[in-house]
CSV table of C-alpha atoms in Angstrom, one decimal:
chain,number,residue,atom,x,y,z
A,1,UNK,CA,-30.8,9.2,-21.4
A,2,UNK,CA,-34.3,10.3,-22.5
A,3,UNK,CA,-35.8,12.9,-20.3
A,4,UNK,CA,-34.2,11.3,-17.2
A,5,UNK,CA,-35.9,7.9,-17.9
A,6,UNK,CA,-33.8,4.9,-17.2
A,7,UNK,CA,-32.3,3.2,-20.3
A,8,UNK,CA,-31.1,-0.4,-20.8
A,9,UNK,CA,-27.5,0.9,-20.6
A,10,UNK,CA,-28.2,2.4,-17.2
A,11,UNK,CA,-29.7,-0.9,-16.0
A,12,UNK,CA,-26.6,-2.7,-17.0
A,13,UNK,CA,-24.5,0.0,-15.3
A,14,UNK,CA,-26.3,-0.7,-12.0
A,15,UNK,CA,-25.4,-4.4,-12.2
A,16,UNK,CA,-21.8,-3.6,-13.3
A,17,UNK,CA,-21.4,-1.6,-10.1
A,18,UNK,CA,-22.4,-4.6,-8.1
A,19,UNK,CA,-19.7,-6.6,-10.0
A,20,UNK,CA,-17.1,-3.9,-9.3
A,21,UNK,CA,-18.0,-4.0,-5.6
A,22,UNK,CA,-17.5,-7.8,-5.6
A,23,UNK,CA,-21.1,-8.4,-4.5
A,24,UNK,CA,-22.0,-10.5,-7.6
A,25,UNK,CA,-19.2,-12.9,-7.1
A,26,UNK,CA,-19.7,-13.0,-3.4
A,27,UNK,CA,-23.4,-13.7,-4.1
A,28,UNK,CA,-22.5,-16.9,-5.8
A,29,UNK,CA,-21.6,-18.3,-2.4
A,30,UNK,CA,-25.0,-17.3,-1.0
A,31,UNK,CA,-27.4,-16.2,-3.8
A,32,UNK,CA,-30.3,-15.8,-1.5
A,33,UNK,CA,-28.8,-12.6,0.0
A,34,UNK,CA,-28.9,-10.6,-3.2
A,35,UNK,CA,-31.5,-12.1,-5.6
A,36,UNK,CA,-34.0,-11.4,-6.9
A,37,UNK,CA,-32.7,-7.9,-7.3
A,38,UNK,CA,-34.8,-4.9,-8.0
A,39,UNK,CA,-33.1,-2.2,-10.1
A,40,UNK,CA,-33.8,1.5,-10.0
A,41,UNK,CA,-36.1,2.4,-12.9
A,42,UNK,CA,-37.1,6.0,-13.5
A,43,UNK,CA,-40.2,6.1,-15.6
A,44,UNK,CA,-42.2,8.9,-17.4
A,45,UNK,CA,-44.5,11.0,-15.3
A,46,UNK,CA,-48.2,11.0,-16.1
A,47,UNK,CA,-48.1,14.4,-17.8
A,48,UNK,CA,-45.3,13.2,-20.1
A,49,UNK,CA,-47.5,10.5,-21.5
A,50,UNK,CA,-49.4,13.1,-23.5
A,51,UNK,CA,-46.8,15.8,-23.8
A,52,UNK,CA,-44.1,13.4,-25.2
A,53,UNK,CA,-46.0,10.3,-26.2
A,54,UNK,CA,-43.7,9.4,-29.1
A,55,UNK,CA,-40.6,9.7,-26.9
A,56,UNK,CA,-42.3,7.6,-24.2
A,57,UNK,CA,-43.2,4.9,-26.7
A,58,UNK,CA,-39.7,4.8,-28.1
A,59,UNK,CA,-38.3,4.5,-24.6
A,60,UNK,CA,-40.6,1.6,-23.7
A,61,UNK,CA,-39.8,-0.2,-26.9
A,62,UNK,CA,-36.1,0.1,-26.5
A,63,UNK,CA,-36.3,-1.1,-22.9
A,64,UNK,CA,-38.5,-4.0,-23.8
A,65,UNK,CA,-36.3,-5.0,-26.7
A,66,UNK,CA,-33.4,-5.9,-24.4
A,67,UNK,CA,-35.5,-7.3,-21.5
A,68,UNK,CA,-34.4,-10.8,-22.4
A,69,UNK,CA,-30.7,-10.1,-22.0
A,70,UNK,CA,-30.7,-10.5,-18.2
A,71,UNK,CA,-33.4,-8.3,-16.7
A,72,UNK,CA,-37.2,-8.7,-16.5
A,73,UNK,CA,-39.7,-5.9,-16.7
A,74,UNK,CA,-42.9,-5.6,-14.8
A,75,UNK,CA,-45.5,-3.6,-16.9
A,76,UNK,CA,-48.3,-1.4,-15.6
A,77,UNK,CA,-51.4,-0.3,-17.4
A,78,UNK,CA,-51.2,3.5,-17.9
A,79,UNK,CA,-54.6,5.0,-18.6
A,80,UNK,CA,-54.7,8.5,-20.1
A,81,UNK,CA,-57.7,10.6,-21.1
A,82,UNK,CA,-56.0,11.6,-24.3
A,83,UNK,CA,-54.1,8.6,-25.5
A,84,UNK,CA,-56.0,5.8,-23.8
A,85,UNK,CA,-54.5,2.7,-22.2
A,86,UNK,CA,-50.9,1.7,-22.7
A,87,UNK,CA,-48.6,-0.9,-21.1
A,88,UNK,CA,-45.4,0.7,-19.8
A,89,UNK,CA,-42.4,-0.6,-17.9
A,90,UNK,CA,-42.8,0.0,-14.2
A,91,UNK,CA,-40.2,-2.2,-12.5
A,92,UNK,CA,-37.0,-3.8,-13.5
A,93,UNK,CA,-35.7,-7.0,-11.9
A,94,UNK,CA,-32.7,-9.3,-12.2
A,95,UNK,CA,-34.0,-12.7,-10.9
A,96,UNK,CA,-30.8,-14.8,-10.6
A,97,UNK,CA,-27.0,-14.5,-10.5
A,98,UNK,CA,-26.9,-16.1,-13.9
A,99,UNK,CA,-29.2,-13.3,-15.3
A,100,UNK,CA,-26.9,-10.6,-13.8
A,101,UNK,CA,-23.8,-12.2,-15.2
A,102,UNK,CA,-25.4,-12.5,-18.7
A,103,UNK,CA,-26.5,-8.9,-18.6
A,104,UNK,CA,-22.9,-7.6,-18.1
A,105,UNK,CA,-21.1,-10.4,-19.9
A,106,UNK,CA,-19.2,-11.8,-17.0
A,107,UNK,CA,-20.2,-15.5,-17.2
A,108,UNK,CA,-16.6,-16.7,-18.0
A,109,UNK,CA,-15.1,-14.8,-15.0
A,110,UNK,CA,-17.9,-16.2,-12.8
A,111,UNK,CA,-17.1,-19.8,-13.9
A,112,UNK,CA,-13.4,-19.2,-13.0
A,113,UNK,CA,-14.4,-17.9,-9.6
A,114,UNK,CA,-16.7,-20.9,-9.0
A,115,UNK,CA,-13.8,-23.2,-9.8
A,116,UNK,CA,-11.7,-21.4,-7.2
A,117,UNK,CA,-14.5,-21.8,-4.6
A,118,UNK,CA,-14.9,-25.5,-5.4
A,119,UNK,CA,-11.2,-26.2,-5.2
A,120,UNK,CA,-11.0,-24.3,-1.9
A,121,UNK,CA,-14.1,-26.0,-0.4
A,122,UNK,CA,-12.5,-29.4,-1.3
A,123,UNK,CA,-9.0,-28.6,0.2
A,124,UNK,CA,-9.3,-25.8,2.7
A,125,UNK,CA,-12.9,-24.8,3.4
A,126,UNK,CA,-11.6,-22.6,6.2
A,127,UNK,CA,-10.5,-20.1,3.6
A,128,UNK,CA,-14.0,-19.6,2.1
A,129,UNK,CA,-14.7,-16.5,4.2
A,130,UNK,CA,-11.7,-14.8,2.5
A,131,UNK,CA,-13.1,-15.7,-1.0
A,132,UNK,CA,-16.4,-14.2,0.0
A,133,UNK,CA,-14.8,-11.0,1.3
A,134,UNK,CA,-12.2,-10.6,-1.5
A,135,UNK,CA,-13.8,-12.2,-4.6
A,136,UNK,CA,-12.3,-9.9,-7.2
A,137,UNK,CA,-8.8,-10.2,-5.7
A,138,UNK,CA,-9.2,-14.0,-5.7
A,139,UNK,CA,-10.3,-13.8,-9.3
A,140,UNK,CA,-7.1,-11.8,-10.2
A,141,UNK,CA,-5.1,-14.6,-8.5
A,142,UNK,CA,-6.9,-17.4,-10.3
A,143,UNK,CA,-3.8,-18.7,-12.1
A,144,UNK,CA,-1.8,-18.7,-8.8
A,145,UNK,CA,-4.6,-20.0,-6.6
A,146,UNK,CA,-3.6,-23.7,-6.7
A,147,UNK,CA,-0.1,-22.9,-5.6
A,148,UNK,CA,-1.4,-20.5,-2.9
A,149,UNK,CA,-3.5,-23.4,-1.5
A,150,UNK,CA,-0.4,-25.7,-1.7
A,151,UNK,CA,1.6,-23.2,0.5
A,152,UNK,CA,-1.2,-22.7,3.0
A,153,UNK,CA,-1.8,-26.5,3.3
A,154,UNK,CA,2.0,-27.1,3.7
A,155,UNK,CA,2.3,-24.5,6.5
A,156,UNK,CA,-0.8,-25.9,8.2
A,157,UNK,CA,0.8,-29.3,8.2
A,158,UNK,CA,4.2,-27.9,9.4
A,159,UNK,CA,3.3,-25.0,11.8
A,160,UNK,CA,6.3,-22.7,12.7
A,161,UNK,CA,8.7,-24.8,10.7
A,162,UNK,CA,11.9,-23.0,11.7
A,163,UNK,CA,13.3,-23.1,8.1
A,164,UNK,CA,14.0,-20.6,5.5
A,165,UNK,CA,11.4,-19.9,2.9
A,166,UNK,CA,13.8,-21.3,0.3
A,167,UNK,CA,13.5,-24.7,2.0
A,168,UNK,CA,9.7,-25.0,1.3
A,169,UNK,CA,9.8,-27.8,-1.2
A,170,UNK,CA,6.7,-27.7,-3.3
A,171,UNK,CA,6.4,-28.2,-7.0
A,172,UNK,CA,6.1,-24.8,-8.7
A,173,UNK,CA,6.7,-22.9,-5.5
A,174,UNK,CA,9.9,-20.9,-5.1
A,175,UNK,CA,11.1,-18.3,-2.6
A,176,UNK,CA,10.0,-15.4,-4.8
A,177,UNK,CA,6.5,-16.8,-5.2
A,178,UNK,CA,6.0,-16.7,-1.5
A,179,UNK,CA,7.6,-13.3,-1.1
A,180,UNK,CA,5.5,-11.8,-3.9
A,181,UNK,CA,2.3,-13.1,-2.3
A,182,UNK,CA,3.1,-12.5,1.4
A,183,UNK,CA,0.1,-10.1,1.8
A,184,UNK,CA,-2.5,-12.6,0.6
A,185,UNK,CA,-0.8,-15.5,2.2
A,186,UNK,CA,-0.8,-13.7,5.5
A,187,UNK,CA,-4.6,-13.3,5.3
A,188,UNK,CA,-5.1,-17.0,4.3
A,189,UNK,CA,-2.7,-18.3,7.0
A,190,UNK,CA,-4.4,-16.3,9.7
A,191,UNK,CA,-7.6,-18.2,8.8
A,192,UNK,CA,-6.0,-21.6,8.4
A,193,UNK,CA,-3.6,-21.7,11.4
A,194,UNK,CA,-4.3,-22.1,15.1
A,195,UNK,CA,-3.5,-19.1,17.2
A,196,UNK,CA,-0.5,-20.8,18.7
A,197,UNK,CA,1.2,-21.1,15.3
A,198,UNK,CA,1.1,-17.3,14.7
A,199,UNK,CA,3.3,-14.7,16.4
A,200,UNK,CA,0.7,-12.0,17.0
A,201,UNK,CA,3.3,-9.5,18.1
A,202,UNK,CA,4.4,-8.8,14.5
A,203,UNK,CA,2.4,-7.8,11.5
A,204,UNK,CA,3.0,-6.7,8.0
A,205,UNK,CA,4.5,-8.3,4.9
A,206,UNK,CA,8.0,-7.5,5.9
A,207,UNK,CA,7.7,-9.6,9.0
A,208,UNK,CA,6.0,-12.5,7.3
A,209,UNK,CA,8.8,-15.0,8.3
A,210,UNK,CA,8.7,-14.2,12.0
A,211,UNK,CA,4.9,-14.2,12.2
A,212,UNK,CA,4.6,-17.7,10.8
A,213,UNK,CA,7.8,-19.2,12.3
A,214,UNK,CA,10.2,-19.2,9.3
A,215,UNK,CA,13.9,-18.3,9.7
A,216,UNK,CA,14.3,-14.8,8.3
A,217,UNK,CA,17.5,-13.5,6.7
A,218,UNK,CA,19.6,-11.7,9.4
A,219,UNK,CA,19.3,-8.0,9.7
A,220,UNK,CA,22.6,-6.3,9.0
A,221,UNK,CA,24.0,-2.9,9.8
A,222,UNK,CA,26.7,-1.3,7.6
A,223,UNK,CA,28.9,1.4,9.1
A,224,UNK,CA,32.2,3.2,8.8
A,225,UNK,CA,34.5,4.5,11.5
A,226,UNK,CA,35.3,8.1,10.6
A,227,UNK,CA,38.1,8.5,13.1
A,228,UNK,CA,41.2,6.7,11.9
A,229,UNK,CA,42.5,6.7,15.5
A,230,UNK,CA,39.5,4.6,16.6
A,231,UNK,CA,39.6,1.9,13.9
A,232,UNK,CA,38.2,-1.4,15.1
A,233,UNK,CA,40.3,-3.7,13.0
A,234,UNK,CA,43.6,-1.9,13.2
A,235,UNK,CA,44.5,-2.7,9.6
A,236,UNK,CA,45.1,0.9,8.6
A,237,UNK,CA,42.8,0.5,5.6
A,238,UNK,CA,39.3,1.8,5.0
A,239,UNK,CA,36.9,0.0,7.3
A,240,UNK,CA,33.5,-0.4,5.7
A,241,UNK,CA,32.0,-2.9,8.1
A,242,UNK,CA,28.7,-4.9,8.0
A,243,UNK,CA,27.6,-6.7,11.1
A,244,UNK,CA,24.5,-8.7,12.1
A,245,UNK,CA,22.1,-6.7,14.3
A,246,UNK,CA,23.0,-8.7,17.4
A,247,UNK,CA,26.7,-8.2,16.9
A,248,UNK,CA,26.2,-4.4,16.2
A,249,UNK,CA,24.1,-4.2,19.4
A,250,UNK,CA,27.1,-5.5,21.5
A,251,UNK,CA,29.6,-3.3,19.7
A,252,UNK,CA,29.6,-0.2,22.0
A,253,UNK,CA,32.5,1.6,20.3
A,254,UNK,CA,34.5,4.4,22.0
A,255,UNK,CA,32.9,7.1,19.9
A,256,UNK,CA,30.5,9.8,20.9
A,257,UNK,CA,28.9,10.8,17.6
A,258,UNK,CA,26.9,8.8,15.1
A,259,UNK,CA,25.7,10.0,11.6
A,260,UNK,CA,23.0,8.2,9.7
A,261,UNK,CA,22.7,8.9,6.0
A,262,UNK,CA,20.3,7.3,3.5
A,263,UNK,CA,22.4,7.6,0.4
A,264,UNK,CA,25.3,5.1,-0.3
A,265,UNK,CA,27.5,7.6,-2.1
A,266,UNK,CA,27.2,10.1,0.8
A,267,UNK,CA,27.9,7.2,3.2
A,268,UNK,CA,31.1,6.2,1.3
A,269,UNK,CA,32.3,9.8,0.8
A,270,UNK,CA,31.5,11.1,4.3
A,271,UNK,CA,34.6,13.0,5.4
A,272,UNK,CA,36.9,11.8,8.2
A,273,UNK,CA,35.8,13.0,11.6
A,274,UNK,CA,37.2,12.6,15.0
A,275,UNK,CA,35.2,10.6,17.5
A,276,UNK,CA,32.5,9.6,15.0
A,277,UNK,CA,31.0,6.9,12.8
A,278,UNK,CA,28.5,6.9,10.0
A,279,UNK,CA,25.8,4.3,9.4
A,280,UNK,CA,24.2,3.6,6.0
A,281,UNK,CA,20.5,4.1,6.8
A,282,UNK,CA,17.5,1.9,6.1
A,283,UNK,CA,14.7,4.2,5.2
A,284,UNK,CA,11.8,3.5,7.5
A,285,UNK,CA,13.3,0.4,9.0
A,286,UNK,CA,15.2,1.1,12.2
A,287,UNK,CA,14.7,-2.2,14.0
A,288,UNK,CA,18.4,-3.1,13.8
A,289,UNK,CA,19.4,0.2,15.4
A,290,UNK,CA,16.7,0.0,18.1
A,291,UNK,CA,18.3,-3.2,19.4
A,292,UNK,CA,21.6,-1.4,20.2
A,293,UNK,CA,21.2,0.3,23.6
A,294,UNK,CA,24.6,2.0,23.4
A,295,UNK,CA,23.1,4.3,20.7
A,296,UNK,CA,20.9,5.9,23.3
A,297,UNK,CA,24.1,7.3,24.9
A,298,UNK,CA,25.5,8.8,21.6
A,299,UNK,CA,24.8,12.1,19.8
A,300,UNK,CA,22.9,11.0,16.7
A,301,UNK,CA,22.6,13.1,13.5
A,302,UNK,CA,20.2,12.0,10.8
A,303,UNK,CA,20.8,13.2,7.2
A,304,UNK,CA,17.9,12.5,4.8
A,305,UNK,CA,16.4,14.0,1.7
A,306,UNK,CA,14.7,17.4,2.2
A,307,UNK,CA,11.2,16.2,1.3
A,308,UNK,CA,8.2,15.0,3.2
A,309,UNK,CA,9.3,11.4,3.5
A,310,UNK,CA,12.8,12.5,4.7
A,311,UNK,CA,11.1,14.3,7.6
A,312,UNK,CA,8.8,11.3,8.2
A,313,UNK,CA,11.8,9.1,8.6
A,314,UNK,CA,13.4,11.6,11.0
A,315,UNK,CA,10.2,11.6,13.0
A,316,UNK,CA,10.1,7.8,13.1
A,317,UNK,CA,13.8,7.6,14.1
A,318,UNK,CA,13.0,10.0,17.0
A,319,UNK,CA,10.4,7.5,18.3
A,320,UNK,CA,13.4,5.3,19.1
A,321,UNK,CA,16.0,7.9,19.8
A,322,UNK,CA,14.4,11.1,21.2
A,323,UNK,CA,17.6,13.2,21.0
A,324,UNK,CA,18.3,12.7,17.3
A,325,UNK,CA,19.3,16.0,15.5
A,326,UNK,CA,18.7,16.5,11.8
A,327,UNK,CA,21.7,17.3,9.6
A,328,UNK,CA,21.5,19.4,6.4
A,329,UNK,CA,17.7,19.2,6.4
A,330,UNK,CA,17.1,22.9,6.9
A,331,UNK,CA,15.7,25.8,4.9
A,332,UNK,CA,19.1,27.4,4.2
A,333,UNK,CA,20.3,24.2,2.6
A,334,UNK,CA,17.2,23.9,0.5
A,335,UNK,CA,17.3,27.5,-0.7
A,336,UNK,CA,21.0,27.3,-1.5
A,337,UNK,CA,20.5,24.4,-3.9
A,338,UNK,CA,17.5,25.7,-5.8
A,339,UNK,CA,19.0,24.6,-9.1
A,340,UNK,CA,18.8,21.0,-7.9
A,341,UNK,CA,15.2,20.9,-6.7
A,342,UNK,CA,13.1,18.0,-7.9
A,343,UNK,CA,9.6,16.9,-7.4
A,344,UNK,CA,8.4,14.3,-4.8
A,345,UNK,CA,6.0,11.9,-6.5
A,346,UNK,CA,3.8,10.9,-3.6
A,347,UNK,CA,4.4,13.3,-0.6
A,348,UNK,CA,3.1,12.2,2.8
A,349,UNK,CA,0.6,14.6,4.3
A,350,UNK,CA,0.2,13.2,7.8
A,351,UNK,CA,1.3,15.2,10.9
A,352,UNK,CA,4.7,14.5,12.3
A,353,UNK,CA,4.7,15.3,16.1
A,354,UNK,CA,8.4,14.8,16.8
A,355,UNK,CA,9.7,17.6,14.5
A,356,UNK,CA,11.3,20.7,15.9
A,357,UNK,CA,9.5,24.0,15.2
A,358,UNK,CA,11.9,24.9,12.4
A,359,UNK,CA,11.6,21.4,10.9
A,360,UNK,CA,7.9,21.5,11.1
A,361,UNK,CA,7.7,24.8,9.4
A,362,UNK,CA,9.7,23.6,6.5
A,363,UNK,CA,7.8,20.3,6.4
A,364,UNK,CA,4.5,22.2,6.3
A,365,UNK,CA,5.8,24.3,3.4
A,366,UNK,CA,6.7,21.2,1.5
A,367,UNK,CA,3.6,19.2,2.1
A,368,UNK,CA,1.2,22.1,1.4
A,369,UNK,CA,3.3,23.2,-1.7
A,370,UNK,CA,3.8,26.7,-0.4
A,371,UNK,CA,7.2,27.3,-2.1
A,372,UNK,CA,6.3,26.0,-5.5
A,373,UNK,CA,3.2,24.6,-7.2
A,374,UNK,CA,4.5,21.1,-6.7
A,375,UNK,CA,5.9,18.9,-3.9
A,376,UNK,CA,9.5,20.0,-3.7
A,377,UNK,CA,12.4,17.7,-2.8
A,378,UNK,CA,16.1,18.1,-2.5
A,379,UNK,CA,17.9,14.7,-2.6
A,380,UNK,CA,20.8,14.6,-0.2
A,381,UNK,CA,23.3,13.5,-2.9
A,382,UNK,CA,22.7,16.8,-4.7
A,383,UNK,CA,24.0,18.9,-1.9
A,384,UNK,CA,27.5,20.4,-2.7
A,385,UNK,CA,30.3,18.6,-0.9
A,386,UNK,CA,31.8,21.9,0.2
A,387,UNK,CA,28.4,22.7,1.9
A,388,UNK,CA,28.7,19.3,3.7
A,389,UNK,CA,32.2,20.1,5.0
A,390,UNK,CA,31.2,23.5,6.1
A,391,UNK,CA,28.2,22.1,8.0
A,392,UNK,CA,30.4,19.6,9.8
A,393,UNK,CA,32.9,22.3,10.7
A,394,UNK,CA,30.0,24.4,12.1
A,395,UNK,CA,28.8,21.4,14.1
A,396,UNK,CA,32.3,20.9,15.5
A,397,UNK,CA,32.6,24.6,16.6
A,398,UNK,CA,29.1,24.4,18.2
A,399,UNK,CA,30.2,21.4,20.3
A,400,UNK,CA,33.2,23.2,21.6
A,401,UNK,CA,31.1,26.1,22.9
């Protein structure tokens, strides 16, 4: 930059920002909204004409030398009592989308986007608003776009088909393709389908199948009966049972305590315990448990990692089961296992209204990094097994009081 005067590089940067915002590609659908485009041009002040005449002349020459690369300069006659009259750049304009694309070297990408627009206009013009709103994302999907159009066209022709995604029989389209592109397909199908073909009560990529009428894989619940005297199958062997959510909802076992743990090794090694069962948890997904009304009548203990996401899962579980107690998610457990502390990569910072005062205090220390200069975490599988057994014994004694 020369004395704050705009250079050719800075003019290109202004147009590049429009590209990065998607406005240039969107403008190809309606060029009249953006062009001709006046760029910001900071020019020398009058006093600088005499004080720095050579620098002003060099600036003007450099700007004019690249004016044919995509921008147009409007000159003004500058009259000065010392140096006389000189023509200097006063305005910078980009007249057409083609000029803008040439200026930043994006002609090839623009041609690919125009091809997407033409194909979409020919097959599913109802999707054009999405291309206008998400041009850069569409460009990133250029190689997959024909298949995405195939899927949208197929679903539009077979609304709420009642089949598995695996059964969509289109050349080049497989189950993983649809699953990998559920987010963009959801946006496209919402535009292409009538309201009656969409289940508006569910949203999000994980509920894609239900929203658009496909058969989803059944939700399953895995659990172990910890009391050998209450075994369900009566085989005398270890009972590690997996049931569909509907069957689990009807189970209603004669047990009063339920433990939920997120770690499979902890689930498998959970000690025998009278009148209890343990469930292998599902992170943030508790739909399969919410469908079981008998759980509302049980004492539930949740055992997650001691980190911000562990407390967030506890908070979410309490939205369904208000009387859930945390297990081994306390300050004493954390401090006793300092040698096993790790770092949480992406801690959650949002408030969690359903935590107890002690849980909230520990959560605040973790999310605001008050204990160490990093987001601490203690993974549940790093807690000593003797510590687990002692906590269970303490819990038993408390229940007897």
